[in-house]
């Protein structure tokens, strides 16, 4: 990664030379000018008014309760943890209410709470919970400490002019400077680290820097502790976002990162418009907001790539991101308004006001998901996520991931796929093993099975060779490599992508071509998956499919283990799978049918009589029931140096228990012929049970790239 | 059961003496008078018009296709099965369209199809699929043959006047009389059997009897093959419905039965109003419609009692039932209109017209579920289903089942409970093991695991003694007994029911009191479950809870089987459970917490250090993956002659992954004291982790009965 840092150093001096002329208070996300505008236009923006009213009602209730700033004690999910989280939200909201309503009770609330924190903070040791390598003082994780400061800085900014000089000094000297010192000097390696912990730290320090008008903190925030651009906000943007606006940790953390990235960009833009931060790196921050919306299923649920949990368009970060992005580019992002309407609230700033007024003026377009290639890597040359969508009502979607590792939250999942249809996840990526904020589950932190299962290659819909994870599961090796993007094409009736990798397994080349094809022989768009393995020596090849649904039938016989069940393997994630059943097929293709929602799905793959077919279930070696007990279907071939798996995932038929009918519960494909299979093109013939056949050609030199 | 039949014989002669003066055609569900009314008022009833339009569009499309009346071959889900089902629906709809529109093309369609059937039928052998004891000719089950006739009779009735005498004779002599003969004489035991197969058979014969004006068939239909009241429609009503309108097979089959019962009642009422069929047995048919609506969760999904699959208020049978019931009692059933609106369609008869007009006139009230006791048995003395509901937004509901066996679809589930909250099933009754109409799954028929697992006692949330099912799993014994109802009380903040049984296990008395209690110490209404076993000798007691959700934590240590897993038992359903983990508790109560939706649930039960605590999962000995792999938690005590289990199911807290907070993930109950426990009253003290305590008194002599 070194060369990249040097590259961006070249940009820095220009920026460093700029003078900072700060605005009057408030000046962070909500500005003095915004406040005047909001007061005048509240009646033309019902959604803003409703959002304001919601926050006001909540805070008015809270003003009647006694304030609690407890001595830090608990991990995530515990009382003190949740209380301090609540506190920073309440402070920020009360600050905004003070500005908008002018009522002093809100400012007093913020002042009193900040004073309590200021009273406590200097005496605080490191948090007693020692679970994190990056401990905070108020929280068990330094990360939460940064988040606290991002909110508290906004609260402070809003009441700055309300405080006496003595009060400001008390709060700044006992609270804000010590926290800033803690986040910068005491945790220097995190502060300068290119990672979401680093992002939050630089943004927190920058926000309080702007709030207090401290150029030193602002510069550290923008350019790193040594102000040389090797760390800091700009370096984070440079390295964490690809030119397409893909965040290297994946959509779950992209969403999380958008909050500090976008809110701080807005703060910088309000105070140093000359930096043109939203235009920085070809406008990558706004692109990141747009790409985030594509990284979701038809319910707005973000794809489960890398360490991911349930998050949607409705997450608070997206309210910030959409409001600010729309406000910066209202002509380009009219469709964001339709999502803002679904979110049913706006942020209490000038940007939220613009969104609310635009909605009131019916300026919105409907947001549409589309097929998109999002390249990974600071320069866009470290693989990609290809999202292939059929343009149908069911929003049939394949997510094909061949990105770089994705930092500490990355999985060993090169060339893996997941599949969505009718708003349901049909082939799943497990995501993370974690129950956020649930104390009983390791304090809400990642669980051991996240490393031992979810990150392993066998936990993904991609080939595993010799039962080893990619790069032998070593992140230090993995983070140096990424697959090579081959093509992304969109034609009538087809969208396809391909990638190859020769680094995940030594001496083995993996080539995967994935397409969604619409053909009149099939009721629904089908997924075509051509996975070619070429090696010099012989290996065991495992191809897992984590299908979701009730198993309905198979065209091969299998034997289920009836009264005793064993683990499927010893390590690399296999130790978390129960072997439920095994079989082989006499036919040229194996076919497995399952039911999800009211639709059948069949996975049909070319096999030989030696191909072993397994049905497994997640859940072995899981002493605390941390895993979901989902099923997996696997094809295994032994002693292969070359093998091309062609799998068709065919959605078909309908099961209607209410109206009591079933149609087309069997797949249509009888055989798969590989006519031609090159690096960047393949031709197949699918023979149908009806007697007909379909010729499929994926990729070719002319269309490629 | 013999004594009951004698009782009802006394009623019959009065009815038999009545003369039949039939109306002009059509005269079944849709009458000549209805047609005139519909034609005049189509514009005042948008929902009727929309329903008519939907059917018309569908049939207009079909008129362009070639008609197929294939030689019967397939079981449920297969082509010929589904085609014949489709045919009868199309005929009925085309018949109604002919009447309403007057367009002859619809009549011609029905005529041609009936002629094709008439051509084929006399040559048909029994259906080649031999899976049923009651085989049809067009269908593999005689049941479907009856259903076919119910629809075809209506189609025929609608085009009767359009046909020439020769055409009528051809169709009647080659088709309808032979089918009627097949259903009556050839399958006499079913025709006279008190069971849903019998219901459909008598109704089918009655409908075609009215359509053809054949008094012999009508009388056989009403009074049984020998016209003596030992079989037939009236006997079916007498014996299958309790005075509260509970159908002895349970809600899934009650829904199914409502269709023939209600539609035939409407037909009788249209032609022999003097029978006052809707007033028969104190208006039990209308009561059955009303009770059916109470037998559903807050999504309108019918409770999974006995052999049950997914069915809702939207099922076609309910469209018929609500429209006809409303029309017979518009003042009493205004709230049915709100459900009819959700159904978004009406039947194409005068009753549908009334509903549509009432909706257009905004005469609807909102339907509300409530706590209700539905006694079982022809005389209401064979146990009951008690549905206990908290009057909260979450519609917290306990279903407590202590009915009679419920004929061939009954389960060995005496005194079992299930629990619903926030529209989710929290403690489940498995229902049936069957995939309706899916050919791969045994032709859509019941699967072997339905008998070996789903019907067994251990598949239910009730006590199992010595690992045996109730009555040793023998329906011939079970059907002679039912539990004794003790009380059903509704007070402020509490609704409770109790029952006892001393027949399911020889020499053992089971007493269960179930309550939903609202108390300010708990955020949500809690389920209180007091289950007392008293025997003369020592036994092994198993108390299973089929909880649904992710296991979060327990207050006891358990050891999970990590790399090898064994079956939990050998027979009586135990052979279908994997033993996942086992533990014991040092504390006076065991507590297990799981997450369902965004809410935590804890099951807290009084235990001794010897009580064994098991976590099991359904799925062993299931060679074809027919079962759902759901979890079960079980308490087991050995060598007990007396034991009272008090279990509190406490919903608590909130897990919000989108907004990233968790509150109250631990249960509040620390200890349970049984202060007093009599047959019809119990007093408990619940000690809370907060230090406080709650006294709970359930039942007392004054309130009881």
Tab-separated table of C-alpha atoms in Angstrom, chain B residues 99-280:
chain	number	residue	atom	x	y	z
B	99	UNK	CA	-76.094	-15.404	-15.852
B	100	UNK	CA	-74.779	-11.939	-15.077
B	101	UNK	CA	-73.682	-10.882	-18.563
B	102	UNK	CA	-76.173	-12.895	-20.596
B	103	UNK	CA	-73.414	-13.683	-23.099
B	104	UNK	CA	-73.877	-17.110	-24.620
B	105	UNK	CA	-70.176	-17.834	-25.125
B	106	UNK	CA	-69.921	-18.572	-21.407
B	107	UNK	CA	-72.817	-21.002	-21.486
B	108	UNK	CA	-71.321	-22.707	-24.517
B	109	UNK	CA	-68.014	-23.103	-22.693
B	110	UNK	CA	-69.722	-24.807	-19.756
B	111	UNK	CA	-71.826	-26.979	-22.026
B	112	UNK	CA	-68.858	-28.154	-24.065
B	113	UNK	CA	-66.827	-28.956	-21.005
B	114	UNK	CA	-69.658	-30.828	-19.334
B	115	UNK	CA	-70.150	-32.791	-22.540
B	116	UNK	CA	-66.482	-33.763	-22.557
B	117	UNK	CA	-66.778	-34.982	-18.994
B	118	UNK	CA	-70.016	-36.787	-19.854
B	119	UNK	CA	-68.255	-38.453	-22.746
B	120	UNK	CA	-65.394	-39.639	-20.572
B	121	UNK	CA	-66.990	-40.455	-17.245
B	122	UNK	CA	-68.887	-43.698	-17.883
B	123	UNK	CA	-65.684	-45.344	-19.097
B	124	UNK	CA	-63.517	-44.241	-16.211
B	125	UNK	CA	-62.090	-46.886	-13.906
B	126	UNK	CA	-60.983	-45.993	-10.399
B	127	UNK	CA	-58.122	-43.485	-10.489
B	128	UNK	CA	-54.792	-45.241	-11.154
B	129	UNK	CA	-53.086	-43.657	-8.104
B	130	UNK	CA	-53.822	-46.047	-5.261
B	131	UNK	CA	-52.598	-43.927	-2.375
B	132	UNK	CA	-56.023	-43.265	-0.852
B	133	UNK	CA	-58.538	-45.630	0.729
B	134	UNK	CA	-61.213	-43.461	-0.799
B	135	UNK	CA	-60.255	-43.263	-4.457
B	136	UNK	CA	-62.134	-41.182	-6.981
B	137	UNK	CA	-62.304	-41.543	-10.737
B	138	UNK	CA	-61.406	-38.078	-11.970
B	139	UNK	CA	-59.150	-37.601	-8.947
B	140	UNK	CA	-56.994	-39.883	-6.853
B	141	UNK	CA	-59.148	-39.012	-3.801
B	142	UNK	CA	-62.916	-39.278	-3.719
B	143	UNK	CA	-62.826	-36.044	-1.731
B	144	UNK	CA	-61.762	-34.085	-4.822
B	145	UNK	CA	-64.520	-35.817	-6.805
B	146	UNK	CA	-67.078	-34.344	-4.391
B	147	UNK	CA	-65.537	-30.904	-4.643
B	148	UNK	CA	-65.628	-31.167	-8.417
B	149	UNK	CA	-69.333	-31.894	-8.244
B	150	UNK	CA	-70.072	-28.980	-5.891
B	151	UNK	CA	-68.632	-26.607	-8.483
B	152	UNK	CA	-69.963	-28.424	-11.543
B	153	UNK	CA	-73.482	-28.473	-10.072
B	154	UNK	CA	-73.407	-24.688	-9.847
B	155	UNK	CA	-72.158	-24.414	-13.413
B	156	UNK	CA	-74.879	-26.750	-14.623
B	157	UNK	CA	-77.542	-24.890	-12.678
B	158	UNK	CA	-76.503	-21.640	-14.350
B	159	UNK	CA	-76.809	-23.007	-17.894
B	160	UNK	CA	-79.727	-25.358	-17.260
B	161	UNK	CA	-82.222	-23.247	-19.164
B	162	UNK	CA	-79.743	-22.744	-21.976
B	163	UNK	CA	-79.460	-26.460	-22.674
B	164	UNK	CA	-81.786	-28.525	-24.801
B	165	UNK	CA	-83.593	-31.382	-23.155
B	166	UNK	CA	-81.369	-33.799	-25.053
B	167	UNK	CA	-78.250	-32.086	-23.819
B	168	UNK	CA	-79.501	-32.212	-20.252
B	169	UNK	CA	-80.267	-35.883	-20.519
B	170	UNK	CA	-76.884	-36.624	-22.021
B	171	UNK	CA	-75.063	-34.781	-19.256
B	172	UNK	CA	-77.221	-35.991	-16.401
B	173	UNK	CA	-77.307	-39.621	-17.450
B	174	UNK	CA	-73.674	-39.974	-18.379
B	175	UNK	CA	-72.139	-37.680	-15.802
B	176	UNK	CA	-74.155	-36.435	-12.861
B	177	UNK	CA	-76.189	-39.514	-12.019
B	178	UNK	CA	-73.124	-41.771	-12.308
B	179	UNK	CA	-71.081	-39.473	-10.057
B	180	UNK	CA	-73.932	-39.254	-7.578
B	181	UNK	CA	-74.159	-43.029	-7.633
B	182	UNK	CA	-70.410	-43.306	-7.162
B	183	UNK	CA	-70.458	-40.946	-4.177
B	184	UNK	CA	-73.529	-42.457	-2.542
B	185	UNK	CA	-73.784	-46.153	-3.276
B	186	UNK	CA	-70.254	-47.048	-4.331
B	187	UNK	CA	-68.762	-45.168	-1.387
B	188	UNK	CA	-71.542	-45.625	1.083
B	189	UNK	CA	-69.372	-45.763	4.177
B	190	UNK	CA	-67.813	-42.400	3.367
B	191	UNK	CA	-71.147	-40.905	2.332
B	192	UNK	CA	-72.655	-41.743	5.692
B	193	UNK	CA	-69.485	-41.024	7.652
B	194	UNK	CA	-69.353	-38.050	10.018
B	195	UNK	CA	-66.119	-36.556	8.720
B	196	UNK	CA	-65.119	-33.890	6.224
B	197	UNK	CA	-65.053	-36.420	3.390
B	198	UNK	CA	-68.633	-37.228	4.276
B	199	UNK	CA	-69.580	-33.556	4.433
B	200	UNK	CA	-68.306	-32.876	0.938
B	201	UNK	CA	-69.988	-35.996	-0.392
B	202	UNK	CA	-73.441	-35.162	0.989
B	203	UNK	CA	-73.166	-31.561	-0.107
B	204	UNK	CA	-72.042	-32.505	-3.603
B	205	UNK	CA	-74.947	-34.897	-3.975
B	206	UNK	CA	-77.333	-32.334	-2.521
B	207	UNK	CA	-76.169	-29.566	-4.829
B	208	UNK	CA	-76.600	-31.655	-7.941
B	209	UNK	CA	-79.893	-32.908	-6.504
B	210	UNK	CA	-81.222	-29.350	-6.247
B	211	UNK	CA	-79.757	-28.478	-9.648
B	212	UNK	CA	-81.462	-31.432	-11.325
B	213	UNK	CA	-84.568	-31.215	-9.151
B	214	UNK	CA	-84.129	-34.748	-7.837
B	215	UNK	CA	-85.830	-35.211	-4.484
B	216	UNK	CA	-84.208	-38.587	-3.874
B	217	UNK	CA	-80.717	-37.122	-4.021
B	218	UNK	CA	-81.757	-34.120	-1.934
B	219	UNK	CA	-83.177	-36.342	0.761
B	220	UNK	CA	-80.174	-38.638	0.775
B	221	UNK	CA	-78.036	-35.580	1.053
B	222	UNK	CA	-79.942	-34.108	3.969
B	223	UNK	CA	-80.755	-37.256	5.908
B	224	UNK	CA	-78.220	-39.885	4.826
B	225	UNK	CA	-78.257	-42.705	2.355
B	226	UNK	CA	-81.071	-44.467	4.162
B	227	UNK	CA	-82.862	-41.149	4.742
B	228	UNK	CA	-83.056	-41.935	8.428
B	229	UNK	CA	-80.842	-39.166	9.771
B	230	UNK	CA	-77.991	-41.496	10.663
B	231	UNK	CA	-75.935	-39.770	8.025
B	232	UNK	CA	-76.388	-36.749	5.831
B	233	UNK	CA	-75.966	-33.034	6.122
B	234	UNK	CA	-78.003	-32.476	9.277
B	235	UNK	CA	-76.235	-35.270	11.119
B	236	UNK	CA	-72.917	-33.767	10.031
B	237	UNK	CA	-73.925	-30.404	11.509
B	238	UNK	CA	-75.186	-32.051	14.666
B	239	UNK	CA	-72.080	-34.014	15.356
B	240	UNK	CA	-69.233	-31.977	13.894
B	241	UNK	CA	-70.053	-28.581	15.365
B	242	UNK	CA	-70.222	-27.795	19.032
B	243	UNK	CA	-72.925	-25.380	20.225
B	244	UNK	CA	-70.189	-22.686	20.243
B	245	UNK	CA	-69.541	-23.303	16.574
B	246	UNK	CA	-66.262	-25.173	17.048
B	247	UNK	CA	-65.610	-27.831	14.447
B	248	UNK	CA	-64.158	-30.889	16.078
B	249	UNK	CA	-61.274	-31.308	13.630
B	250	UNK	CA	-59.887	-27.875	14.468
B	251	UNK	CA	-59.626	-24.537	12.648
B	252	UNK	CA	-57.763	-25.760	9.568
B	253	UNK	CA	-60.502	-28.226	8.746
B	254	UNK	CA	-63.209	-25.954	10.107
B	255	UNK	CA	-62.232	-23.478	7.396
B	256	UNK	CA	-62.338	-26.271	4.838
B	257	UNK	CA	-65.678	-27.542	6.107
B	258	UNK	CA	-67.231	-24.104	6.158
B	259	UNK	CA	-67.243	-24.065	2.395
B	260	UNK	CA	-69.593	-27.027	1.875
B	261	UNK	CA	-71.547	-26.359	5.066
B	262	UNK	CA	-72.219	-22.725	4.332
B	263	UNK	CA	-72.698	-22.959	0.603
B	264	UNK	CA	-75.092	-25.845	0.974
B	265	UNK	CA	-76.950	-24.037	3.737
B	266	UNK	CA	-77.378	-21.128	1.346
B	267	UNK	CA	-78.633	-23.492	-1.339
B	268	UNK	CA	-81.113	-25.117	1.055
B	269	UNK	CA	-82.226	-21.734	2.314
B	270	UNK	CA	-82.842	-20.569	-1.239
B	271	UNK	CA	-84.980	-23.591	-2.036
B	272	UNK	CA	-86.442	-24.777	1.259
B	273	UNK	CA	-86.528	-21.703	3.475
B	274	UNK	CA	-89.033	-23.545	5.666
B	275	UNK	CA	-86.150	-25.696	6.963
B	276	UNK	CA	-84.643	-22.537	8.547
B	277	UNK	CA	-81.268	-24.106	8.099
B	278	UNK	CA	-79.353	-21.070	9.357
B	279	UNK	CA	-81.366	-21.241	12.567
B	280	UNK	CA	-80.698	-24.969	12.900
